[in-house]
């Protein structure tokens, strides 16, 4: 990597990301939010709070809920297994674009996107890219109405070569490989019905032709740099669910080396001045309760938000991720909820002493969580 052209502080990069992801609440409508460029990860409805906490009128929780539910299936966002095979909320009109951008460029790219399933498939003599095509076509043919995931998986399994399936201990049955099933859904124009347990799959109300080749990955990569400012190729690739080698040709041509608190990374040349001029003071004045998987928490350079290893472990566990407390221009703790009847208790575990003004602001933020969850009463508890 060539010599760094600029030194960016962690505070400047955090401020850029806080403001670029819309947390200053300048958007009047969900459609105005900048985070749609990469979608909004959803964990049990967390995308609703990610949207609500970015609106100029954040109390419009009921509007957000209606937007996501969209029972007619025509105008609102759609829930898809997209980046990394995880549920993300996307603009309905973007589904075909994401399907083409995330379609593997070759068998090596397909293998990277399939993670552990790739080795199992290759051990059975299967080509990962061919498996993508076959399973996606089977999903398009077999899932023609809202179908519970187990039934959908069984229907697809019955029509595909045996080498694409394996024994699942959790289900105590043989079915199509899990990651293969997930990543093949989007190019099959199959989405998810929000708030269903078990998961229900359904065809999109605006179907599209299956991708024949990868197209538009560079736009997703550019979107990553637009929101997050800096990244290595590996960090962008991990976010998109593939390998650094597979995105190398889609990286912007104007990347330059920069340092963030001494650590070397890359930024677009035209963005360097914006990063060093980021409004640190404005970002420091924002207090928010971010849901698990919030867009601000997505970048893989996690030390930018949480320099302490213990904090990283608490915020990004393997299972059961908490929400994050944003205050003072960075993360100040984690939060979890517990429901009892119509009362929702929001418990904050701070990593440092919170200012009185921050505690007052968190009362309102906790109320927003309750509004989005549709509870009658919200109670805030701050662990000392």
mmCIF file of C-alpha atoms in Angstrom:
data_model
loop_
_atom_site.group_PDB
_atom_site.id
_atom_site.type_symbol
_atom_site.label_atom_id
_atom_site.label_comp_id
_atom_site.label_asym_id
_atom_site.label_seq_id
_atom_site.Cartn_x
_atom_site.Cartn_y
_atom_site.Cartn_z
ATOM 1 C CA UNK A 1 0.000 0.000 0.000
ATOM 2 C CA UNK A 2 1.438 3.463 -0.880
ATOM 3 C CA UNK A 3 2.254 6.041 1.807
ATOM 4 C CA UNK A 4 -0.795 7.433 3.586
ATOM 5 C CA UNK A 5 -2.053 10.737 2.192
ATOM 6 C CA UNK A 6 -3.929 11.788 5.327
ATOM 7 C CA UNK A 7 -4.335 11.010 9.004
ATOM 8 C CA UNK A 8 -7.929 10.683 10.190
ATOM 9 C CA UNK A 9 -8.728 10.506 13.880
ATOM 10 C CA UNK A 10 -11.083 7.922 15.289
ATOM 11 C CA UNK A 11 -13.342 10.738 16.504
ATOM 12 C CA UNK A 12 -13.552 12.166 12.975
ATOM 13 C CA UNK A 13 -14.365 8.799 11.421
ATOM 14 C CA UNK A 14 -16.984 8.043 14.075
ATOM 15 C CA UNK A 15 -18.567 11.449 13.474
ATOM 16 C CA UNK A 16 -18.635 10.829 9.735
ATOM 17 C CA UNK A 17 -20.333 7.459 10.165
ATOM 18 C CA UNK A 18 -22.837 8.717 12.734
ATOM 19 C CA UNK A 19 -23.918 11.565 10.469
ATOM 20 C CA UNK A 20 -23.636 9.699 7.141
ATOM 21 C CA UNK A 21 -25.924 6.924 8.387
ATOM 22 C CA UNK A 22 -28.642 9.451 9.215
ATOM 23 C CA UNK A 23 -28.542 9.536 13.006
ATOM 24 C CA UNK A 24 -28.802 13.344 13.105
ATOM 25 C CA UNK A 25 -32.517 12.899 12.265
ATOM 26 C CA UNK A 26 -32.699 15.159 9.243
ATOM 27 C CA UNK A 27 -34.964 12.811 7.241
ATOM 28 C CA UNK A 28 -38.679 13.540 7.304
ATOM 29 C CA UNK A 29 -39.635 10.255 5.626
ATOM 30 C CA UNK A 30 -38.130 6.759 5.679
ATOM 31 C CA UNK A 31 -37.539 6.962 1.915
ATOM 32 C CA UNK A 32 -35.037 9.800 2.507
ATOM 33 C CA UNK A 33 -32.709 7.725 4.666
ATOM 34 C CA UNK A 34 -29.206 7.133 3.233
ATOM 35 C CA UNK A 35 -28.922 3.620 4.682
ATOM 36 C CA UNK A 36 -31.123 2.059 1.983
ATOM 37 C CA UNK A 37 -28.079 1.899 -0.318
ATOM 38 C CA UNK A 38 -26.929 -1.215 1.565
ATOM 39 C CA UNK A 39 -30.211 -2.237 3.152
ATOM 40 C CA UNK A 40 -31.029 -2.440 6.855
ATOM 41 C CA UNK A 41 -30.314 -5.673 8.681
ATOM 42 C CA UNK A 42 -33.342 -6.973 10.546
ATOM 43 C CA UNK A 43 -33.213 -9.037 13.718
ATOM 44 C CA UNK A 44 -36.701 -9.792 15.000
ATOM 45 C CA UNK A 45 -38.011 -6.434 13.818
ATOM 46 C CA UNK A 46 -34.906 -4.392 14.701
ATOM 47 C CA UNK A 47 -35.026 -2.610 11.329
ATOM 48 C CA UNK A 48 -38.117 -0.707 12.510
ATOM 49 C CA UNK A 49 -36.138 0.924 15.311
ATOM 50 C CA UNK A 50 -33.188 1.572 12.990
ATOM 51 C CA UNK A 51 -35.589 3.518 10.762
ATOM 52 C CA UNK A 52 -37.498 5.285 13.539
ATOM 53 C CA UNK A 53 -34.377 6.491 15.335
ATOM 54 C CA UNK A 54 -33.293 8.286 12.145
ATOM 55 C CA UNK A 55 -36.497 10.216 11.457
ATOM 56 C CA UNK A 56 -37.011 13.906 12.222
ATOM 57 C CA UNK A 57 -40.185 12.828 14.033
ATOM 58 C CA UNK A 58 -38.927 9.625 15.688
ATOM 59 C CA UNK A 59 -42.202 9.180 17.559
ATOM 60 C CA UNK A 60 -43.803 8.075 14.282
ATOM 61 C CA UNK A 61 -43.303 4.445 15.292
ATOM 62 C CA UNK A 62 -46.733 3.374 14.127
ATOM 63 C CA UNK A 63 -45.993 4.734 10.653
ATOM 64 C CA UNK A 64 -42.753 2.778 10.569
ATOM 65 C CA UNK A 65 -44.525 -0.414 11.633
ATOM 66 C CA UNK A 66 -47.101 -0.028 8.883
ATOM 67 C CA UNK A 67 -44.387 0.720 6.360
ATOM 68 C CA UNK A 68 -42.616 -2.546 7.065
ATOM 69 C CA UNK A 69 -45.694 -4.760 7.357
ATOM 70 C CA UNK A 70 -47.136 -3.515 4.031
ATOM 71 C CA UNK A 71 -49.840 -6.222 3.861
ATOM 72 C CA UNK A 72 -50.664 -5.418 0.240
ATOM 73 C CA UNK A 73 -47.079 -6.119 -0.750
ATOM 74 C CA UNK A 74 -46.977 -3.269 -3.267
ATOM 75 C CA UNK A 75 -45.406 -0.094 -1.972
ATOM 76 C CA UNK A 76 -43.255 -0.576 1.106
ATOM 77 C CA UNK A 77 -39.856 -2.187 1.701
ATOM 78 C CA UNK A 78 -39.350 -5.912 1.376
ATOM 79 C CA UNK A 79 -37.506 -8.289 3.697
ATOM 80 C CA UNK A 80 -34.854 -10.372 1.900
ATOM 81 C CA UNK A 81 -32.067 -12.779 2.670
ATOM 82 C CA UNK A 82 -29.415 -10.621 1.023
ATOM 83 C CA UNK A 83 -26.007 -9.611 2.408
ATOM 84 C CA UNK A 84 -24.318 -12.641 3.999
ATOM 85 C CA UNK A 85 -27.574 -14.575 3.711
ATOM 86 C CA UNK A 86 -29.062 -12.558 6.594
ATOM 87 C CA UNK A 87 -32.446 -10.779 6.616
ATOM 88 C CA UNK A 88 -32.247 -7.189 5.394
ATOM 89 C CA UNK A 89 -34.962 -4.685 4.699
ATOM 90 C CA UNK A 90 -34.652 -3.210 1.184
ATOM 91 C CA UNK A 91 -36.565 -0.849 -1.026
ATOM 92 C CA UNK A 92 -38.831 -3.084 -3.087
ATOM 93 C CA UNK A 93 -37.534 -1.556 -6.323
ATOM 94 C CA UNK A 94 -33.957 -2.512 -5.339
ATOM 95 C CA UNK A 95 -34.547 -6.273 -5.107
ATOM 96 C CA UNK A 96 -33.507 -7.063 -8.681
ATOM 97 C CA UNK A 97 -30.467 -4.780 -8.406
ATOM 98 C CA UNK A 98 -29.244 -6.535 -5.257
ATOM 99 C CA UNK A 99 -29.913 -9.952 -6.783
ATOM 100 C CA UNK A 100 -27.666 -9.123 -9.740
ATOM 101 C CA UNK A 101 -24.968 -7.446 -7.632
ATOM 102 C CA UNK A 102 -24.753 -10.352 -5.194
ATOM 103 C CA UNK A 103 -24.821 -13.037 -7.893
ATOM 104 C CA UNK A 104 -21.448 -14.837 -7.861
ATOM 105 C CA UNK A 105 -18.970 -13.819 -10.538
ATOM 106 C CA UNK A 106 -17.510 -17.334 -10.710
ATOM 107 C CA UNK A 107 -17.247 -20.580 -8.761
ATOM 108 C CA UNK A 108 -14.639 -19.172 -6.362
ATOM 109 C CA UNK A 109 -16.939 -16.248 -5.561
ATOM 110 C CA UNK A 110 -19.851 -18.659 -5.074
ATOM 111 C CA UNK A 111 -17.745 -20.736 -2.697
ATOM 112 C CA UNK A 112 -16.842 -17.650 -0.656
ATOM 113 C CA UNK A 113 -20.514 -16.667 -0.377
ATOM 114 C CA UNK A 114 -21.521 -20.169 0.732
ATOM 115 C CA UNK A 115 -19.049 -20.190 3.631
ATOM 116 C CA UNK A 116 -18.863 -23.649 5.262
ATOM 117 C CA UNK A 117 -21.419 -25.100 2.850
ATOM 118 C CA UNK A 118 -18.925 -24.687 0.009
ATOM 119 C CA UNK A 119 -16.504 -27.276 1.390
ATOM 120 C CA UNK A 120 -19.346 -29.719 1.953
ATOM 121 C CA UNK A 121 -20.596 -29.231 -1.598
ATOM 122 C CA UNK A 122 -17.131 -29.532 -3.098
ATOM 123 C CA UNK A 123 -16.545 -32.648 -0.993
ATOM 124 C CA UNK A 124 -19.545 -34.132 -2.791
ATOM 125 C CA UNK A 125 -18.079 -33.169 -6.162
ATOM 126 C CA UNK A 126 -20.481 -30.248 -6.692
ATOM 127 C CA UNK A 127 -19.640 -26.915 -8.294
ATOM 128 C CA UNK A 128 -20.782 -24.052 -5.998
ATOM 129 C CA UNK A 129 -21.900 -21.785 -8.856
ATOM 130 C CA UNK A 130 -23.924 -24.564 -10.490
ATOM 131 C CA UNK A 131 -25.481 -25.296 -7.092
ATOM 132 C CA UNK A 132 -26.527 -21.642 -6.874
ATOM 133 C CA UNK A 133 -28.268 -21.842 -10.242
ATOM 134 C CA UNK A 134 -30.031 -25.136 -9.611
ATOM 135 C CA UNK A 135 -31.301 -24.337 -6.126
ATOM 136 C CA UNK A 136 -32.399 -20.827 -7.107
ATOM 137 C CA UNK A 137 -34.377 -22.237 -10.035
ATOM 138 C CA UNK A 138 -35.933 -24.855 -7.759
ATOM 139 C CA UNK A 139 -36.989 -22.206 -5.249
ATOM 140 C CA UNK A 140 -38.587 -20.117 -7.974
ATOM 141 C CA UNK A 141 -40.504 -23.157 -9.213
ATOM 142 C CA UNK A 142 -41.553 -24.616 -5.844
ATOM 143 C CA UNK A 143 -42.306 -21.546 -3.697
ATOM 144 C CA UNK A 144 -45.302 -19.990 -5.416
ATOM 145 C CA UNK A 145 -47.248 -18.838 -2.334
ATOM 146 C CA UNK A 146 -46.452 -17.998 1.311
ATOM 147 C CA UNK A 147 -44.772 -21.144 2.649
ATOM 148 C CA UNK A 148 -43.293 -21.969 6.056
ATOM 149 C CA UNK A 149 -39.531 -22.385 5.750
ATOM 150 C CA UNK A 150 -39.519 -26.076 6.668
ATOM 151 C CA UNK A 151 -42.096 -26.938 4.026
ATOM 152 C CA UNK A 152 -40.325 -24.773 1.453
ATOM 153 C CA UNK A 153 -36.998 -26.456 2.203
ATOM 154 C CA UNK A 154 -38.560 -29.909 1.917
ATOM 155 C CA UNK A 155 -40.162 -29.066 -1.430
ATOM 156 C CA UNK A 156 -36.876 -27.762 -2.837
ATOM 157 C CA UNK A 157 -34.876 -30.683 -1.423
ATOM 158 C CA UNK A 158 -37.125 -33.145 -3.240
ATOM 159 C CA UNK A 159 -36.299 -31.618 -6.638
ATOM 160 C CA UNK A 160 -32.536 -31.007 -6.461
ATOM 161 C CA UNK A 161 -29.543 -33.366 -6.699
ATOM 162 C CA UNK A 162 -28.793 -35.153 -3.420
ATOM 163 C CA UNK A 163 -25.282 -33.665 -3.305
ATOM 164 C CA UNK A 164 -26.785 -30.236 -2.546
ATOM 165 C CA UNK A 165 -28.341 -31.500 0.685
ATOM 166 C CA UNK A 166 -27.018 -32.791 3.984
ATOM 167 C CA UNK A 167 -28.068 -34.019 7.395
ATOM 168 C CA UNK A 168 -29.126 -31.264 9.800
ATOM 169 C CA UNK A 169 -28.858 -32.074 13.509
ATOM 170 C CA UNK A 170 -31.198 -29.271 14.498
ATOM 171 C CA UNK A 171 -33.939 -30.589 12.208
ATOM 172 C CA UNK A 172 -32.918 -34.244 12.508
ATOM 173 C CA UNK A 173 -33.460 -34.524 8.767
ATOM 174 C CA UNK A 174 -31.736 -34.241 5.421
ATOM 175 C CA UNK A 175 -32.439 -31.042 3.506
ATOM 176 C CA UNK A 176 -30.857 -28.495 1.160
ATOM 177 C CA UNK A 177 -27.782 -26.848 2.699
ATOM 178 C CA UNK A 178 -28.840 -23.881 4.848
ATOM 179 C CA UNK A 179 -26.576 -21.162 3.447
ATOM 180 C CA UNK A 180 -27.185 -22.373 -0.098
ATOM 181 C CA UNK A 181 -30.934 -22.156 0.533
ATOM 182 C CA UNK A 182 -30.598 -18.625 1.892
ATOM 183 C CA UNK A 183 -28.396 -17.107 -0.782
ATOM 184 C CA UNK A 184 -30.394 -18.733 -3.587
ATOM 185 C CA UNK A 185 -33.654 -17.127 -2.410
ATOM 186 C CA UNK A 186 -33.003 -13.567 -3.612
ATOM 187 C CA UNK A 187 -32.114 -14.448 -7.229
ATOM 188 C CA UNK A 188 -35.241 -16.624 -7.180
ATOM 189 C CA UNK A 189 -37.271 -13.490 -6.325
ATOM 190 C CA UNK A 190 -38.256 -15.015 -2.972
ATOM 191 C CA UNK A 191 -38.644 -12.766 0.078
ATOM 192 C CA UNK A 192 -39.556 -13.202 3.744
ATOM 193 C CA UNK A 193 -42.799 -12.365 5.503
ATOM 194 C CA UNK A 194 -41.931 -10.011 8.411
ATOM 195 C CA UNK A 195 -42.544 -11.095 12.017
ATOM 196 C CA UNK A 196 -43.110 -14.779 11.319
ATOM 197 C CA UNK A 197 -41.829 -17.603 13.524
ATOM 198 C CA UNK A 198 -41.141 -20.031 12.020
ATOM 199 C CA UNK A 199 -39.985 -18.029 9.022
ATOM 200 C CA UNK A 200 -42.403 -17.805 6.097
ATOM 201 C CA UNK A 201 -41.099 -17.345 2.543
ATOM 202 C CA UNK A 202 -43.127 -15.882 -0.309
ATOM 203 C CA UNK A 203 -42.604 -14.795 -3.925
ATOM 204 C CA UNK A 204 -42.023 -11.080 -4.355
ATOM 205 C CA UNK A 205 -44.994 -9.098 -5.605
ATOM 206 C CA UNK A 206 -42.701 -7.636 -8.281
ATOM 207 C CA UNK A 207 -40.812 -10.654 -9.654
ATOM 208 C CA UNK A 208 -37.818 -10.267 -11.934
ATOM 209 C CA UNK A 209 -35.847 -12.476 -14.271
ATOM 210 C CA UNK A 210 -33.067 -14.497 -12.629
ATOM 211 C CA UNK A 211 -29.591 -12.959 -12.975
ATOM 212 C CA UNK A 212 -27.429 -14.481 -15.683
ATOM 213 C CA UNK A 213 -24.228 -12.771 -14.504
ATOM 214 C CA UNK A 214 -23.031 -10.488 -11.754
ATOM 215 C CA UNK A 215 -23.839 -6.842 -12.400
ATOM 216 C CA UNK A 216 -23.666 -3.759 -10.179
ATOM 217 C CA UNK A 217 -21.358 -4.950 -7.408
ATOM 218 C CA UNK A 218 -19.318 -1.760 -7.808
ATOM 219 C CA UNK A 219 -22.368 0.283 -6.763
ATOM 220 C CA UNK A 220 -22.639 -1.646 -3.494
ATOM 221 C CA UNK A 221 -18.922 -1.190 -2.852
ATOM 222 C CA UNK A 222 -19.253 2.548 -3.538
ATOM 223 C CA UNK A 223 -22.226 2.640 -1.172
ATOM 224 C CA UNK A 224 -20.089 1.119 1.571
ATOM 225 C CA UNK A 225 -17.432 3.818 1.201
ATOM 226 C CA UNK A 226 -20.108 6.514 1.048
ATOM 227 C CA UNK A 227 -21.598 5.476 4.387
ATOM 228 C CA UNK A 228 -18.505 4.357 6.254
ATOM 229 C CA UNK A 229 -15.682 6.440 4.766
ATOM 230 C CA UNK A 230 -12.808 3.990 5.109
ATOM 231 C CA UNK A 231 -12.263 0.268 4.653
ATOM 232 C CA UNK A 232 -9.849 -2.382 3.523
ATOM 233 C CA UNK A 233 -10.879 -4.677 0.681
ATOM 234 C CA UNK A 234 -11.330 -7.496 3.205
ATOM 235 C CA UNK A 235 -13.688 -5.405 5.345
ATOM 236 C CA UNK A 236 -15.901 -4.502 2.395
ATOM 237 C CA UNK A 237 -15.881 -8.100 1.181
ATOM 238 C CA UNK A 238 -16.875 -9.458 4.588
ATOM 239 C CA UNK A 239 -19.786 -7.048 4.752
ATOM 240 C CA UNK A 240 -20.969 -8.158 1.306
ATOM 241 C CA UNK A 241 -20.487 -11.831 2.164
ATOM 242 C CA UNK A 242 -17.610 -12.780 -0.129
ATOM 243 C CA UNK A 243 -13.810 -12.675 -0.388
ATOM 244 C CA UNK A 244 -11.467 -9.750 -0.954
ATOM 245 C CA UNK A 245 -10.276 -11.369 -4.195
ATOM 246 C CA UNK A 246 -13.840 -11.469 -5.495
ATOM 247 C CA UNK A 247 -14.444 -7.741 -5.075
ATOM 248 C CA UNK A 248 -11.003 -6.534 -6.119
ATOM 249 C CA UNK A 249 -12.199 -5.522 -9.577
ATOM 250 C CA UNK A 250 -15.169 -3.608 -8.127
ATOM 251 C CA UNK A 251 -13.145 -1.352 -5.825
ATOM 252 C CA UNK A 252 -13.202 2.372 -6.691
ATOM 253 C CA UNK A 253 -10.237 3.418 -8.823
ATOM 254 C CA UNK A 254 -9.565 6.496 -6.691
ATOM 255 C CA UNK A 255 -8.771 4.761 -3.389
ATOM 256 C CA UNK A 256 -5.878 6.233 -1.422
ATOM 257 C CA UNK A 257 -4.160 5.081 1.739
ATOM 258 C CA UNK A 258 -5.072 6.842 4.978
ATOM 259 C CA UNK A 259 -4.526 6.161 8.655
ATOM 260 C CA UNK A 260 -7.152 6.141 11.401
ATOM 261 C CA UNK A 261 -5.515 6.699 14.767
ATOM 262 C CA UNK A 262 -2.394 5.225 13.185
ATOM 263 C CA UNK A 263 -4.019 2.135 11.635
ATOM 264 C CA UNK A 264 -3.670 1.949 7.849
ATOM 265 C CA UNK A 265 -6.760 1.636 5.674
ATOM 266 C CA UNK A 266 -8.225 3.200 2.504
ATOM 267 C CA UNK A 267 -10.618 5.987 1.541
ATOM 268 C CA UNK A 268 -11.778 7.543 -1.702
ATOM 269 C CA UNK A 269 -9.566 10.501 -2.615
ATOM 270 C CA UNK A 270 -12.491 12.906 -2.905
ATOM 271 C CA UNK A 271 -13.736 11.921 0.566
ATOM 272 C CA UNK A 272 -10.549 12.551 2.528
ATOM 273 C CA UNK A 273 -11.249 16.231 3.151
ATOM 274 C CA UNK A 274 -14.810 15.408 4.245
ATOM 275 C CA UNK A 275 -13.523 12.843 6.714
ATOM 276 C CA UNK A 276 -11.007 15.199 8.319
ATOM 277 C CA UNK A 277 -13.655 17.946 8.432
ATOM 278 C CA UNK A 278 -16.366 15.741 9.965
ATOM 279 C CA UNK A 279 -18.486 17.605 12.522
ATOM 280 C CA UNK A 280 -17.276 15.912 15.685
ATOM 281 C CA UNK A 281 -19.178 18.337 17.923
ATOM 282 C CA UNK A 282 -22.505 17.676 16.189
ATOM 283 C CA UNK A 283 -22.040 13.918 16.449
ATOM 284 C CA UNK A 284 -21.085 14.195 20.114
ATOM 285 C CA UNK A 285 -24.423 15.801 20.928
ATOM 286 C CA UNK A 286 -26.498 12.862 19.661
ATOM 287 C CA UNK A 287 -27.938 10.288 22.059
ATOM 288 C CA UNK A 288 -29.547 7.199 20.555
ATOM 289 C CA UNK A 289 -30.450 3.604 21.386
ATOM 290 C CA UNK A 290 -29.317 1.594 18.372
ATOM 291 C CA UNK A 291 -30.863 -1.832 17.739
ATOM 292 C CA UNK A 292 -28.761 -4.958 17.191
ATOM 293 C CA UNK A 293 -27.469 -4.946 13.620
ATOM 294 C CA UNK A 294 -27.978 -1.195 13.194
ATOM 295 C CA UNK A 295 -26.220 0.250 10.118
ATOM 296 C CA UNK A 296 -23.748 2.121 12.335
ATOM 297 C CA UNK A 297 -22.649 -1.189 13.882
ATOM 298 C CA UNK A 298 -22.030 -2.959 10.571
ATOM 299 C CA UNK A 299 -18.429 -2.012 9.595
ATOM 300 C CA UNK A 300 -15.887 -4.731 10.300
ATOM 301 C CA UNK A 301 -13.260 -2.345 11.721
ATOM 302 C CA UNK A 302 -15.008 -2.599 15.077
ATOM 303 C CA UNK A 303 -12.211 -0.965 17.039
ATOM 304 C CA UNK A 304 -13.302 2.371 15.531
ATOM 305 C CA UNK A 305 -16.516 2.222 17.589
ATOM 306 C CA UNK A 306 -15.323 0.077 20.475
ATOM 307 C CA UNK A 307 -11.551 0.214 21.023
ATOM 308 C CA UNK A 308 -11.804 -1.988 24.116
ATOM 309 C CA UNK A 309 -11.807 -5.746 23.439
ATOM 310 C CA UNK A 310 -14.201 -6.418 26.286
ATOM 311 C CA UNK A 311 -16.646 -3.911 24.826
ATOM 312 C CA UNK A 312 -16.390 -5.579 21.401
ATOM 313 C CA UNK A 313 -17.073 -8.966 22.945
ATOM 314 C CA UNK A 314 -20.137 -7.620 24.769
ATOM 315 C CA UNK A 315 -21.566 -5.830 21.743
ATOM 316 C CA UNK A 316 -20.895 -8.459 19.081
ATOM 317 C CA UNK A 317 -21.353 -11.877 20.712
ATOM 318 C CA UNK A 318 -21.888 -14.982 18.610
ATOM 319 C CA UNK A 319 -25.511 -15.200 19.767
ATOM 320 C CA UNK A 320 -27.970 -12.802 21.379
ATOM 321 C CA UNK A 321 -26.501 -9.439 20.376
ATOM 322 C CA UNK A 322 -27.638 -6.456 22.485
ATOM 323 C CA UNK A 323 -28.390 -2.946 21.271
ATOM 324 C CA UNK A 324 -25.801 -0.160 21.552
ATOM 325 C CA UNK A 325 -25.944 3.156 23.411
ATOM 326 C CA UNK A 326 -24.707 6.089 21.335
ATOM 327 C CA UNK A 327 -23.611 9.125 23.357
ATOM 328 C CA UNK A 328 -20.721 11.571 23.388
ATOM 329 C CA UNK A 329 -19.685 10.848 19.818
ATOM 330 C CA UNK A 330 -19.227 7.107 20.315
ATOM 331 C CA UNK A 331 -20.620 4.014 21.943
ATOM 332 C CA UNK A 332 -21.232 4.349 25.674
ATOM 333 C CA UNK A 333 -22.719 0.959 26.550
ATOM 334 C CA UNK A 334 -25.192 -1.741 25.604
ATOM 335 C CA UNK A 335 -28.899 -2.221 26.245
ATOM 336 C CA UNK A 336 -31.402 -5.050 26.378
ATOM 337 C CA UNK A 337 -35.145 -5.312 26.897
ATOM 338 C CA UNK A 338 -37.442 -7.491 28.963
ATOM 339 C CA UNK A 339 -41.201 -7.576 28.489
ATOM 340 C CA UNK A 340 -43.672 -8.217 31.295
ATOM 341 C CA UNK A 341 -47.281 -7.913 30.249
ATOM 342 C CA UNK A 342 -47.681 -4.527 28.579
ATOM 343 C CA UNK A 343 -44.524 -3.116 30.199
ATOM 344 C CA UNK A 344 -41.169 -3.088 28.454
ATOM 345 C CA UNK A 345 -38.076 -2.617 30.620
ATOM 346 C CA UNK A 346 -35.047 -1.183 28.820
ATOM 347 C CA UNK A 347 -31.880 -1.909 30.795
ATOM 348 C CA UNK A 348 -28.713 -0.005 29.931
ATOM 349 C CA UNK A 349 -25.269 -1.223 30.967
ATOM 350 C CA UNK A 350 -22.989 1.811 30.534
ATOM 351 C CA UNK A 351 -19.275 1.539 29.893
ATOM 352 C CA UNK A 352 -18.608 4.906 31.495
ATOM 353 C CA UNK A 353 -20.395 7.424 33.672
ATOM 354 C CA UNK A 354 -23.233 8.989 31.719
ATOM 355 C CA UNK A 355 -23.806 12.743 31.899
ATOM 356 C CA UNK A 356 -27.098 13.885 33.391
ATOM 357 C CA UNK A 357 -28.196 15.277 30.015
ATOM 358 C CA UNK A 358 -27.474 11.910 28.386
ATOM 359 C CA UNK A 359 -29.588 10.096 30.975
ATOM 360 C CA UNK A 360 -32.461 12.486 30.351
ATOM 361 C CA UNK A 361 -32.203 11.960 26.596
ATOM 362 C CA UNK A 362 -32.143 8.201 27.081
ATOM 363 C CA UNK A 363 -35.556 8.364 28.758
ATOM 364 C CA UNK A 364 -37.011 9.635 25.486
ATOM 365 C CA UNK A 365 -35.047 7.097 23.466
ATOM 366 C CA UNK A 366 -36.377 4.274 25.634
ATOM 367 C CA UNK A 367 -39.908 5.553 25.019
ATOM 368 C CA UNK A 368 -39.206 5.361 21.295
ATOM 369 C CA UNK A 369 -38.183 1.714 21.668
ATOM 370 C CA UNK A 370 -41.487 1.064 23.431
ATOM 371 C CA UNK A 371 -43.465 2.898 20.764
ATOM 372 C CA UNK A 372 -41.883 0.872 17.981
ATOM 373 C CA UNK A 373 -42.472 -2.345 19.940
ATOM 374 C CA UNK A 374 -46.110 -1.363 20.507
ATOM 375 C CA UNK A 375 -46.101 -1.662 24.302
ATOM 376 C CA UNK A 376 -48.242 0.282 26.749
ATOM 377 C CA UNK A 377 -45.504 1.381 29.159
ATOM 378 C CA UNK A 378 -41.743 1.671 28.990
ATOM 379 C CA UNK A 379 -39.397 1.631 31.987
ATOM 380 C CA UNK A 380 -35.721 2.622 31.807
ATOM 381 C CA UNK A 381 -33.134 1.100 34.146
ATOM 382 C CA UNK A 382 -29.462 2.166 34.089
ATOM 383 C CA UNK A 383 -27.105 -0.319 35.732
ATOM 384 C CA UNK A 384 -24.486 1.331 37.903
#
